[in-house]
Amino acid sequence: MLERNKALPYEEKLIDYFNENRDKKQTEIFAKEGDKELYVIARPIVAEERCKSCHPTWTTGVVIATENAKIDTIDFKNALESNIFIMCLNWFLNIAL
């Protein structure tokens, strides 16, 4: 397997989580990737019978990966602070008028 295709430590934990909690279809975590702190929303990718034609060692029904949406928390915090400033300014201007 190519190094770039290997799961990161937090992705391995997500795969284990979904394999242990088959009823869960999504979860959310905070994770570190390099120097970034991320908010991650993850969904399981489950091996199907048709997958075995290319991946014969996979077992049908087992979570083999996760589909992740990642948000850099620094960008999120900056956007949140910006929105709070604008809301406060708007409130102040509405009171003053």
mmCIF file of N, CA, C and O in Angstrom:
data_model
loop_
_atom_site.group_PDB
_atom_site.id
_atom_site.type_symbol
_atom_site.label_atom_id
_atom_site.label_comp_id
_atom_site.label_asym_id
_atom_site.label_seq_id
_atom_site.Cartn_x
_atom_site.Cartn_y
_atom_site.Cartn_z
ATOM 1 N N MET A 1 0.838 -1.177 0.000
ATOM 2 C CA MET A 1 0.000 0.000 0.000
ATOM 3 C C MET A 1 0.885 1.244 0.000
ATOM 4 O O MET A 1 1.881 1.300 0.711
ATOM 5 N N LEU A 2 0.489 2.224 -0.781
ATOM 6 C CA LEU A 2 1.222 3.485 -0.808
ATOM 7 C C LEU A 2 1.066 4.214 0.521
ATOM 8 O O LEU A 2 -0.006 4.185 1.138
ATOM 9 N N GLU A 3 2.135 4.866 0.956
ATOM 10 C CA GLU A 3 2.127 5.583 2.227
ATOM 11 C C GLU A 3 0.993 6.614 2.274
ATOM 12 O O GLU A 3 0.335 6.775 3.300
ATOM 13 N N ARG A 4 0.754 7.296 1.157
ATOM 14 C CA ARG A 4 -0.279 8.343 1.132
ATOM 15 C C ARG A 4 -1.696 7.774 1.288
ATOM 16 O O ARG A 4 -2.631 8.504 1.580
ATOM 17 N N ASN A 5 -1.856 6.469 1.058
ATOM 18 C CA ASN A 5 -3.171 5.840 1.176
ATOM 19 C C ASN A 5 -3.442 5.252 2.560
ATOM 20 O O ASN A 5 -4.550 4.806 2.829
ATOM 21 N N LYS A 6 -2.427 5.254 3.422
ATOM 22 C CA LYS A 6 -2.609 4.688 4.759
ATOM 23 C C LYS A 6 -3.433 5.630 5.625
ATOM 24 O O LYS A 6 -3.323 6.850 5.528
ATOM 25 N N ALA A 7 -4.243 5.031 6.476
ATOM 26 C CA ALA A 7 -5.060 5.818 7.395
ATOM 27 C C ALA A 7 -4.177 6.504 8.431
ATOM 28 O O ALA A 7 -3.208 5.922 8.914
ATOM 29 N N LEU A 8 -4.519 7.725 8.757
ATOM 30 C CA LEU A 8 -3.855 8.450 9.838
ATOM 31 C C LEU A 8 -4.344 7.864 11.161
ATOM 32 O O LEU A 8 -5.385 7.193 11.202
ATOM 33 N N PRO A 9 -3.609 8.090 12.252
ATOM 34 C CA PRO A 9 -4.020 7.499 13.537
ATOM 35 C C PRO A 9 -5.483 7.784 13.911
ATOM 36 O O PRO A 9 -6.199 6.890 14.354
ATOM 37 N N TYR A 10 -5.942 9.026 13.729
ATOM 38 C CA TYR A 10 -7.331 9.317 14.089
ATOM 39 C C TYR A 10 -8.304 8.628 13.140
ATOM 40 O O TYR A 10 -9.417 8.261 13.546
ATOM 41 N N GLU A 11 -7.899 8.409 11.883
ATOM 42 C CA GLU A 11 -8.760 7.688 10.944
ATOM 43 C C GLU A 11 -8.855 6.207 11.325
ATOM 44 O O GLU A 11 -9.931 5.601 11.206
ATOM 45 N N GLU A 12 -7.745 5.636 11.802
ATOM 46 C CA GLU A 12 -7.773 4.251 12.277
ATOM 47 C C GLU A 12 -8.743 4.106 13.447
ATOM 48 O O GLU A 12 -9.496 3.132 13.525
ATOM 49 N N LYS A 13 -8.730 5.093 14.356
ATOM 50 C CA LYS A 13 -9.651 5.061 15.494
ATOM 51 C C LYS A 13 -11.105 5.164 15.022
ATOM 52 O O LYS A 13 -11.986 4.508 15.574
ATOM 53 N N LEU A 14 -11.345 5.973 13.994
ATOM 54 C CA LEU A 14 -12.698 6.089 13.452
ATOM 55 C C LEU A 14 -13.153 4.771 12.825
ATOM 56 O O LEU A 14 -14.300 4.349 13.021
ATOM 57 N N ILE A 15 -12.266 4.124 12.088
ATOM 58 C CA ILE A 15 -12.600 2.830 11.474
ATOM 59 C C ILE A 15 -12.940 1.819 12.571
ATOM 60 O O ILE A 15 -13.956 1.114 12.479
ATOM 61 N N ASP A 16 -12.123 1.761 13.610
ATOM 62 C CA ASP A 16 -12.401 0.858 14.739
ATOM 63 C C ASP A 16 -13.740 1.197 15.391
ATOM 64 O O ASP A 16 -14.523 0.300 15.725
ATOM 65 N N TYR A 17 -13.997 2.490 15.581
ATOM 66 C CA TYR A 17 -15.256 2.923 16.193
ATOM 67 C C TYR A 17 -16.451 2.414 15.395
ATOM 68 O O TYR A 17 -17.401 1.865 15.963
ATOM 69 N N PHE A 18 -16.416 2.603 14.081
ATOM 70 C CA PHE A 18 -17.550 2.182 13.256
ATOM 71 C C PHE A 18 -17.676 0.658 13.193
ATOM 72 O O PHE A 18 -18.786 0.134 13.121
ATOM 73 N N ASN A 19 -16.556 -0.051 13.233
ATOM 74 C CA ASN A 19 -16.631 -1.522 13.248
ATOM 75 C C ASN A 19 -17.219 -2.031 14.570
ATOM 76 O O ASN A 19 -17.877 -3.071 14.587
ATOM 77 N N GLU A 20 -16.986 -1.302 15.649
ATOM 78 C CA GLU A 20 -17.516 -1.697 16.953
ATOM 79 C C GLU A 20 -18.935 -1.188 17.192
ATOM 80 O O GLU A 20 -19.628 -1.669 18.084
ATOM 81 N N ASN A 21 -19.362 -0.207 16.417
ATOM 82 C CA ASN A 21 -20.688 0.414 16.575
ATOM 83 C C ASN A 21 -21.398 0.421 15.223
ATOM 84 O O ASN A 21 -21.564 1.475 14.607
ATOM 85 N N ARG A 22 -21.793 -0.745 14.778
ATOM 86 C CA ARG A 22 -22.370 -0.915 13.430
ATOM 87 C C ARG A 22 -23.623 -0.080 13.187
ATOM 88 O O ARG A 22 -23.943 0.236 12.050
ATOM 89 N N ASP A 23 -24.332 0.285 14.250
ATOM 90 C CA ASP A 23 -25.560 1.054 14.093
ATOM 91 C C ASP A 23 -25.289 2.540 13.841
ATOM 92 O O ASP A 23 -26.178 3.270 13.417
ATOM 93 N N LYS A 24 -24.075 3.002 14.081
ATOM 94 C CA LYS A 24 -23.730 4.415 13.902
ATOM 95 C C LYS A 24 -23.422 4.701 12.431
ATOM 96 O O LYS A 24 -22.680 3.974 11.783
ATOM 97 N N LYS A 25 -24.015 5.757 11.914
ATOM 98 C CA LYS A 25 -23.816 6.142 10.512
ATOM 99 C C LYS A 25 -22.962 7.392 10.366
ATOM 100 O O LYS A 25 -22.576 7.769 9.265
ATOM 101 N N GLN A 26 -22.667 8.057 11.492
ATOM 102 C CA GLN A 26 -21.854 9.275 11.452
ATOM 103 C C GLN A 26 -21.363 9.568 12.856
ATOM 104 O O GLN A 26 -22.031 9.259 13.834
ATOM 105 N N THR A 27 -20.195 10.169 12.948
ATOM 106 C CA THR A 27 -19.682 10.644 14.232
ATOM 107 C C THR A 27 -18.856 11.897 13.995
ATOM 108 O O THR A 27 -18.476 12.191 12.856
ATOM 109 N N GLU A 28 -18.583 12.618 15.068
ATOM 110 C CA GLU A 28 -17.818 13.863 14.996
ATOM 111 C C GLU A 28 -16.716 13.816 16.047
ATOM 112 O O GLU A 28 -16.952 13.370 17.167
ATOM 113 N N ILE A 29 -15.531 14.267 15.667
ATOM 114 C CA ILE A 29 -14.397 14.301 16.596
ATOM 115 C C ILE A 29 -13.555 15.540 16.330
ATOM 116 O O ILE A 29 -13.692 16.182 15.284
ATOM 117 N N PHE A 30 -12.684 15.842 17.276
ATOM 118 C CA PHE A 30 -11.618 16.814 17.056
ATOM 119 C C PHE A 30 -10.332 16.006 16.913
ATOM 120 O O PHE A 30 -10.106 15.054 17.665
ATOM 121 N N ALA A 31 -9.507 16.351 15.940
ATOM 122 C CA ALA A 31 -8.286 15.590 15.676
ATOM 123 C C ALA A 31 -7.170 16.542 15.271
ATOM 124 O O ALA A 31 -7.419 17.661 14.834
ATOM 125 N N LYS A 32 -5.937 16.079 15.420
ATOM 126 C CA LYS A 32 -4.772 16.838 14.962
ATOM 127 C C LYS A 32 -4.221 16.184 13.703
ATOM 128 O O LYS A 32 -4.159 14.965 13.606
ATOM 129 N N GLU A 33 -3.887 17.015 12.730
ATOM 130 C CA GLU A 33 -3.248 16.554 11.495
ATOM 131 C C GLU A 33 -2.094 17.502 11.232
ATOM 132 O O GLU A 33 -2.290 18.632 10.789
ATOM 133 N N GLY A 34 -0.899 17.046 11.565
ATOM 134 C CA GLY A 34 0.260 17.931 11.499
ATOM 135 C C GLY A 34 0.127 18.987 12.580
ATOM 136 O O GLY A 34 -0.108 18.679 13.740
ATOM 137 N N ASP A 35 0.210 20.257 12.188
ATOM 138 C CA ASP A 35 0.073 21.335 13.163
ATOM 139 C C ASP A 35 -1.340 21.909 13.207
ATOM 140 O O ASP A 35 -1.600 22.884 13.890
ATOM 141 N N LYS A 36 -2.260 21.283 12.480
ATOM 142 C CA LYS A 36 -3.636 21.763 12.439
ATOM 143 C C LYS A 36 -4.528 20.982 13.402
ATOM 144 O O LYS A 36 -4.387 19.773 13.551
ATOM 145 N N GLU A 37 -5.449 21.708 14.034
ATOM 146 C CA GLU A 37 -6.492 21.044 14.808
ATOM 147 C C GLU A 37 -7.748 21.088 13.957
ATOM 148 O O GLU A 37 -8.149 22.147 13.474
ATOM 149 N N LEU A 38 -8.363 19.916 13.778
ATOM 150 C CA LEU A 38 -9.499 19.787 12.883
ATOM 151 C C LEU A 38 -10.750 19.330 13.612
ATOM 152 O O LEU A 38 -10.676 18.559 14.572
ATOM 153 N N TYR A 39 -11.879 19.805 13.133
ATOM 154 C CA TYR A 39 -13.178 19.257 13.508
ATOM 155 C C TYR A 39 -13.534 18.323 12.357
ATOM 156 O O TYR A 39 -13.559 18.741 11.204
ATOM 157 N N VAL A 40 -13.773 17.045 12.662
ATOM 158 C CA VAL A 40 -13.972 16.029 11.629
ATOM 159 C C VAL A 40 -15.352 15.403 11.782
ATOM 160 O O VAL A 40 -15.730 14.958 12.866
ATOM 161 N N ILE A 41 -16.096 15.375 10.694
ATOM 162 C CA ILE A 41 -17.357 14.637 10.615
ATOM 163 C C ILE A 41 -17.063 13.434 9.737
ATOM 164 O O ILE A 41 -16.585 13.586 8.605
ATOM 165 N N ALA A 42 -17.312 12.229 10.262
ATOM 166 C CA ALA A 42 -16.927 11.001 9.554
ATOM 167 C C ALA A 42 -18.117 10.071 9.354
ATOM 168 O O ALA A 42 -18.990 9.972 10.219
ATOM 169 N N ARG A 43 -18.114 9.387 8.207
ATOM 170 C CA ARG A 43 -19.091 8.353 7.884
ATOM 171 C C ARG A 43 -18.334 7.110 7.447
ATOM 172 O O ARG A 43 -17.293 7.208 6.784
ATOM 173 N N PRO A 44 -18.856 5.934 7.782
ATOM 174 C CA PRO A 44 -18.150 4.700 7.420
ATOM 175 C C PRO A 44 -18.298 4.339 5.949
ATOM 176 O O PRO A 44 -19.317 4.622 5.324
ATOM 177 N N ILE A 45 -17.250 3.730 5.403
ATOM 178 C CA ILE A 45 -17.304 3.109 4.070
ATOM 179 C C ILE A 45 -17.177 1.614 4.310
ATOM 180 O O ILE A 45 -16.165 1.146 4.847
ATOM 181 N N VAL A 46 -18.229 0.874 3.948
ATOM 182 C CA VAL A 46 -18.320 -0.547 4.249
ATOM 183 C C VAL A 46 -18.036 -1.361 2.993
ATOM 184 O O VAL A 46 -18.561 -1.066 1.915
ATOM 185 N N ALA A 47 -17.195 -2.394 3.136
ATOM 186 C CA ALA A 47 -16.870 -3.271 2.006
ATOM 187 C C ALA A 47 -18.117 -4.043 1.572
ATOM 188 O O ALA A 47 -18.833 -4.592 2.404
ATOM 189 N N GLU A 48 -18.351 -4.064 0.278
ATOM 190 C CA GLU A 48 -19.465 -4.812 -0.302
ATOM 191 C C GLU A 48 -18.910 -6.010 -1.059
ATOM 192 O O GLU A 48 -17.711 -6.067 -1.366
ATOM 193 N N GLU A 49 -19.773 -6.927 -1.390
ATOM 194 C CA GLU A 49 -19.355 -8.129 -2.126
ATOM 195 C C GLU A 49 -18.644 -7.752 -3.422
ATOM 196 O O GLU A 49 -17.634 -8.351 -3.785
ATOM 197 N N ARG A 50 -19.140 -6.753 -4.126
ATOM 198 C CA ARG A 50 -18.538 -6.351 -5.407
ATOM 199 C C ARG A 50 -17.123 -5.797 -5.245
ATOM 200 O O ARG A 50 -16.336 -5.798 -6.187
ATOM 201 N N CYS A 51 -16.773 -5.324 -4.048
ATOM 202 C CA CYS A 51 -15.426 -4.794 -3.790
ATOM 203 C C CYS A 51 -14.372 -5.903 -3.864
ATOM 204 O O CYS A 51 -13.206 -5.645 -4.160
ATOM 205 N N LYS A 52 -14.800 -7.114 -3.587
ATOM 206 C CA LYS A 52 -13.854 -8.227 -3.494
ATOM 207 C C LYS A 52 -13.245 -8.616 -4.842
ATOM 208 O O LYS A 52 -12.217 -9.290 -4.877
ATOM 209 N N SER A 53 -13.821 -8.150 -5.935
ATOM 210 C CA SER A 53 -13.227 -8.468 -7.237
ATOM 211 C C SER A 53 -11.857 -7.791 -7.393
ATOM 212 O O SER A 53 -10.975 -8.330 -8.047
ATOM 213 N N CYS A 54 -11.680 -6.633 -6.789
ATOM 214 C CA CYS A 54 -10.388 -5.934 -6.824
ATOM 215 C C CYS A 54 -9.614 -6.073 -5.511
ATOM 216 O O CYS A 54 -8.399 -5.908 -5.486
ATOM 217 N N HIS A 55 -10.333 -6.309 -4.421
ATOM 218 C CA HIS A 55 -9.731 -6.389 -3.087
ATOM 219 C C HIS A 55 -10.126 -7.717 -2.451
ATOM 220 O O HIS A 55 -10.952 -7.749 -1.523
ATOM 221 N N PRO A 56 -9.554 -8.806 -2.887
ATOM 222 C CA PRO A 56 -9.999 -10.129 -2.429
ATOM 223 C C PRO A 56 -9.799 -10.386 -0.935
ATOM 224 O O PRO A 56 -10.451 -11.267 -0.375
ATOM 225 N N THR A 57 -8.953 -9.612 -0.268
ATOM 226 C CA THR A 57 -8.730 -9.859 1.169
ATOM 227 C C THR A 57 -9.760 -9.144 2.048
ATOM 228 O O THR A 57 -9.795 -9.377 3.254
ATOM 229 N N TRP A 58 -10.548 -8.255 1.466
ATOM 230 C CA TRP A 58 -11.563 -7.554 2.253
ATOM 231 C C TRP A 58 -12.699 -8.498 2.611
ATOM 232 O O TRP A 58 -13.024 -9.414 1.861
ATOM 233 N N THR A 59 -13.323 -8.223 3.741
ATOM 234 C CA THR A 59 -14.476 -9.003 4.188
ATOM 235 C C THR A 59 -15.732 -8.153 4.022
ATOM 236 O O THR A 59 -15.772 -7.001 4.486
ATOM 237 N N THR A 60 -16.721 -8.706 3.380
ATOM 238 C CA THR A 60 -17.981 -7.998 3.176
ATOM 239 C C THR A 60 -18.582 -7.588 4.523
ATOM 240 O O THR A 60 -18.595 -8.367 5.462
ATOM 241 N N GLY A 61 -19.044 -6.333 4.592
ATOM 242 C CA GLY A 61 -19.678 -5.824 5.803
ATOM 243 C C GLY A 61 -18.745 -5.159 6.786
ATOM 244 O O GLY A 61 -19.194 -4.594 7.778
ATOM 245 N N VAL A 62 -17.451 -5.199 6.522
ATOM 246 C CA VAL A 62 -16.468 -4.588 7.428
ATOM 247 C C VAL A 62 -16.178 -3.161 6.972
ATOM 248 O O VAL A 62 -16.056 -2.890 5.776
ATOM 249 N N VAL A 63 -16.055 -2.255 7.932
ATOM 250 C CA VAL A 63 -15.692 -0.869 7.612
ATOM 251 C C VAL A 63 -14.223 -0.854 7.224
ATOM 252 O O VAL A 63 -13.356 -1.269 7.993
ATOM 253 N N ILE A 64 -13.938 -0.401 6.001
ATOM 254 C CA ILE A 64 -12.565 -0.408 5.490
ATOM 255 C C ILE A 64 -11.954 1.001 5.418
ATOM 256 O O ILE A 64 -10.753 1.147 5.225
ATOM 257 N N ALA A 65 -12.813 2.020 5.568
ATOM 258 C CA ALA A 65 -12.336 3.405 5.493
ATOM 259 C C ALA A 65 -13.445 4.311 6.014
ATOM 260 O O ALA A 65 -14.543 3.845 6.333
ATOM 261 N N THR A 66 -13.132 5.595 6.085
ATOM 262 C CA THR A 66 -14.153 6.579 6.435
ATOM 263 C C THR A 66 -14.124 7.716 5.426
ATOM 264 O O THR A 66 -13.086 8.029 4.842
ATOM 265 N N GLU A 67 -15.285 8.290 5.215
ATOM 266 C CA GLU A 67 -15.407 9.491 4.397
ATOM 267 C C GLU A 67 -15.464 10.652 5.379
ATOM 268 O O GLU A 67 -16.326 10.674 6.262
ATOM 269 N N ASN A 68 -14.533 11.583 5.261
ATOM 270 C CA ASN A 68 -14.394 12.647 6.252
ATOM 271 C C ASN A 68 -14.596 14.027 5.645
ATOM 272 O O ASN A 68 -14.111 14.308 4.553
ATOM 273 N N ALA A 69 -15.280 14.861 6.391
ATOM 274 C CA ALA A 69 -15.329 16.294 6.105
ATOM 275 C C ALA A 69 -14.554 16.952 7.235
ATOM 276 O O ALA A 69 -14.837 16.718 8.410
ATOM 277 N N LYS A 70 -13.543 17.751 6.887
ATOM 278 C CA LYS A 70 -12.663 18.354 7.890
ATOM 279 C C LYS A 70 -12.757 19.869 7.831
ATOM 280 O O LYS A 70 -12.753 20.452 6.750
ATOM 281 N N ILE A 71 -12.821 20.471 9.012
ATOM 282 C CA ILE A 71 -12.821 21.928 9.117
ATOM 283 C C ILE A 71 -11.654 22.315 10.018
ATOM 284 O O ILE A 71 -11.559 21.841 11.155
ATOM 285 N N ASP A 72 -10.782 23.156 9.505
ATOM 286 C CA ASP A 72 -9.667 23.664 10.306
ATOM 287 C C ASP A 72 -10.240 24.573 11.382
ATOM 288 O O ASP A 72 -10.918 25.553 11.076
ATOM 289 N N THR A 73 -10.015 24.253 12.647
ATOM 290 C CA THR A 73 -10.635 25.018 13.728
ATOM 291 C C THR A 73 -10.107 26.443 13.815
ATOM 292 O O THR A 73 -10.816 27.326 14.288
ATOM 293 N N ILE A 74 -8.894 26.691 13.328
ATOM 294 C CA ILE A 74 -8.367 28.067 13.323
ATOM 295 C C ILE A 74 -9.217 28.927 12.398
ATOM 296 O O ILE A 74 -9.632 30.023 12.761
ATOM 297 N N ASP A 75 -9.495 28.433 11.194
ATOM 298 C CA ASP A 75 -10.352 29.168 10.260
ATOM 299 C C ASP A 75 -11.739 29.360 10.852
ATOM 300 O O ASP A 75 -12.345 30.419 10.741
ATOM 301 N N PHE A 76 -12.247 28.304 11.505
ATOM 302 C CA PHE A 76 -13.576 28.373 12.109
ATOM 303 C C PHE A 76 -13.609 29.411 13.228
ATOM 304 O O PHE A 76 -14.523 30.224 13.305
ATOM 305 N N LYS A 77 -12.590 29.396 14.093
ATOM 306 C CA LYS A 77 -12.541 30.351 15.203
ATOM 307 C C LYS A 77 -12.430 31.777 14.681
ATOM 308 O O LYS A 77 -13.068 32.687 15.211
ATOM 309 N N ASN A 78 -11.640 31.989 13.633
ATOM 310 C CA ASN A 78 -11.507 33.324 13.047
ATOM 311 C C ASN A 78 -12.836 33.801 12.476
ATOM 312 O O ASN A 78 -13.220 34.954 12.662
ATOM 313 N N ALA A 79 -13.548 32.914 11.786
ATOM 314 C CA ALA A 79 -14.851 33.273 11.221
ATOM 315 C C ALA A 79 -15.854 33.566 12.331
ATOM 316 O O ALA A 79 -16.639 34.513 12.248
ATOM 317 N N LEU A 80 -15.826 32.768 13.387
ATOM 318 C CA LEU A 80 -16.730 32.969 14.511
ATOM 319 C C LEU A 80 -16.462 34.302 15.193
ATOM 320 O O LEU A 80 -17.389 35.066 15.474
ATOM 321 N N GLU A 81 -15.190 34.619 15.437
ATOM 322 C CA GLU A 81 -14.840 35.895 16.061
ATOM 323 C C GLU A 81 -15.273 37.060 15.184
ATOM 324 O O GLU A 81 -15.783 38.064 15.671
ATOM 325 N N SER A 82 -15.112 36.931 13.884
ATOM 326 C CA SER A 82 -15.525 37.969 12.950
ATOM 327 C C SER A 82 -17.034 38.167 13.006
ATOM 328 O O SER A 82 -17.521 39.298 13.043
ATOM 329 N N ASN A 83 -17.779 37.063 13.038
ATOM 330 C CA ASN A 83 -19.236 37.155 13.095
ATOM 331 C C ASN A 83 -19.704 37.760 14.409
ATOM 332 O O ASN A 83 -20.657 38.537 14.424
ATOM 333 N N ILE A 84 -19.065 37.415 15.514
ATOM 334 C CA ILE A 84 -19.437 37.978 16.815
ATOM 335 C C ILE A 84 -19.198 39.476 16.817
ATOM 336 O O ILE A 84 -20.032 40.241 17.293
ATOM 337 N N PHE A 85 -18.069 39.911 16.246
ATOM 338 C CA PHE A 85 -17.773 41.350 16.169
ATOM 339 C C PHE A 85 -18.849 42.071 15.365
ATOM 340 O O PHE A 85 -19.362 43.110 15.781
ATOM 341 N N ILE A 86 -19.225 41.515 14.231
ATOM 342 C CA ILE A 86 -20.244 42.133 13.376
ATOM 343 C C ILE A 86 -21.600 42.167 14.089
ATOM 344 O O ILE A 86 -22.313 43.172 14.031
ATOM 345 N N MET A 87 -21.951 41.088 14.795
ATOM 346 C CA MET A 87 -23.219 41.061 15.530
ATOM 347 C C MET A 87 -23.247 42.117 16.628
ATOM 348 O O MET A 87 -24.248 42.810 16.816
ATOM 349 N N CYS A 88 -22.132 42.248 17.353
ATOM 350 C CA CYS A 88 -22.056 43.253 18.425
ATOM 351 C C CYS A 88 -22.123 44.663 17.855
ATOM 352 O O CYS A 88 -22.820 45.532 18.400
ATOM 353 N N LEU A 89 -21.427 44.900 16.774
ATOM 354 C CA LEU A 89 -21.450 46.208 16.124
ATOM 355 C C LEU A 89 -22.860 46.531 15.647
ATOM 356 O O LEU A 89 -23.359 47.641 15.841
ATOM 357 N N ASN A 90 -23.529 45.563 15.036
ATOM 358 C CA ASN A 90 -24.894 45.738 14.562
ATOM 359 C C ASN A 90 -25.829 46.054 15.728
ATOM 360 O O ASN A 90 -26.661 46.950 15.653
ATOM 361 N N TRP A 91 -25.689 45.309 16.829
ATOM 362 C CA TRP A 91 -26.513 45.549 18.014
ATOM 363 C C TRP A 91 -26.285 46.954 18.546
ATOM 364 O O TRP A 91 -27.230 47.678 18.848
ATOM 365 N N PHE A 92 -25.016 47.359 18.654
ATOM 366 C CA PHE A 92 -24.680 48.686 19.175
ATOM 367 C C PHE A 92 -25.273 49.787 18.288
ATOM 368 O O PHE A 92 -25.843 50.752 18.783
ATOM 369 N N LEU A 93 -25.136 49.631 16.975
ATOM 370 C CA LEU A 93 -25.657 50.642 16.052
ATOM 371 C C LEU A 93 -27.177 50.702 16.120
ATOM 372 O O LEU A 93 -27.761 51.787 16.021
ATOM 373 N N ASN A 94 -27.843 49.589 16.303
ATOM 374 C CA ASN A 94 -29.299 49.582 16.423
ATOM 375 C C ASN A 94 -29.767 50.257 17.709
ATOM 376 O O ASN A 94 -30.792 50.922 17.728
ATOM 377 N N ILE A 95 -29.011 50.102 18.792
ATOM 378 C CA ILE A 95 -29.345 50.755 20.070
ATOM 379 C C ILE A 95 -29.128 52.260 19.947
ATOM 380 O O ILE A 95 -29.942 53.042 20.428
ATOM 381 N N ALA A 96 -28.031 52.656 19.307
ATOM 382 C CA ALA A 96 -27.668 54.066 19.203
ATOM 383 C C ALA A 96 -28.637 54.823 18.296
ATOM 384 O O ALA A 96 -28.817 56.038 18.479
ATOM 385 N N LEU A 97 -29.250 54.159 17.358
ATOM 386 C CA LEU A 97 -30.164 54.854 16.449
ATOM 387 C C LEU A 97 -31.488 54.947 17.088
ATOM 388 O O LEU A 97 -32.382 55.370 17.204
#
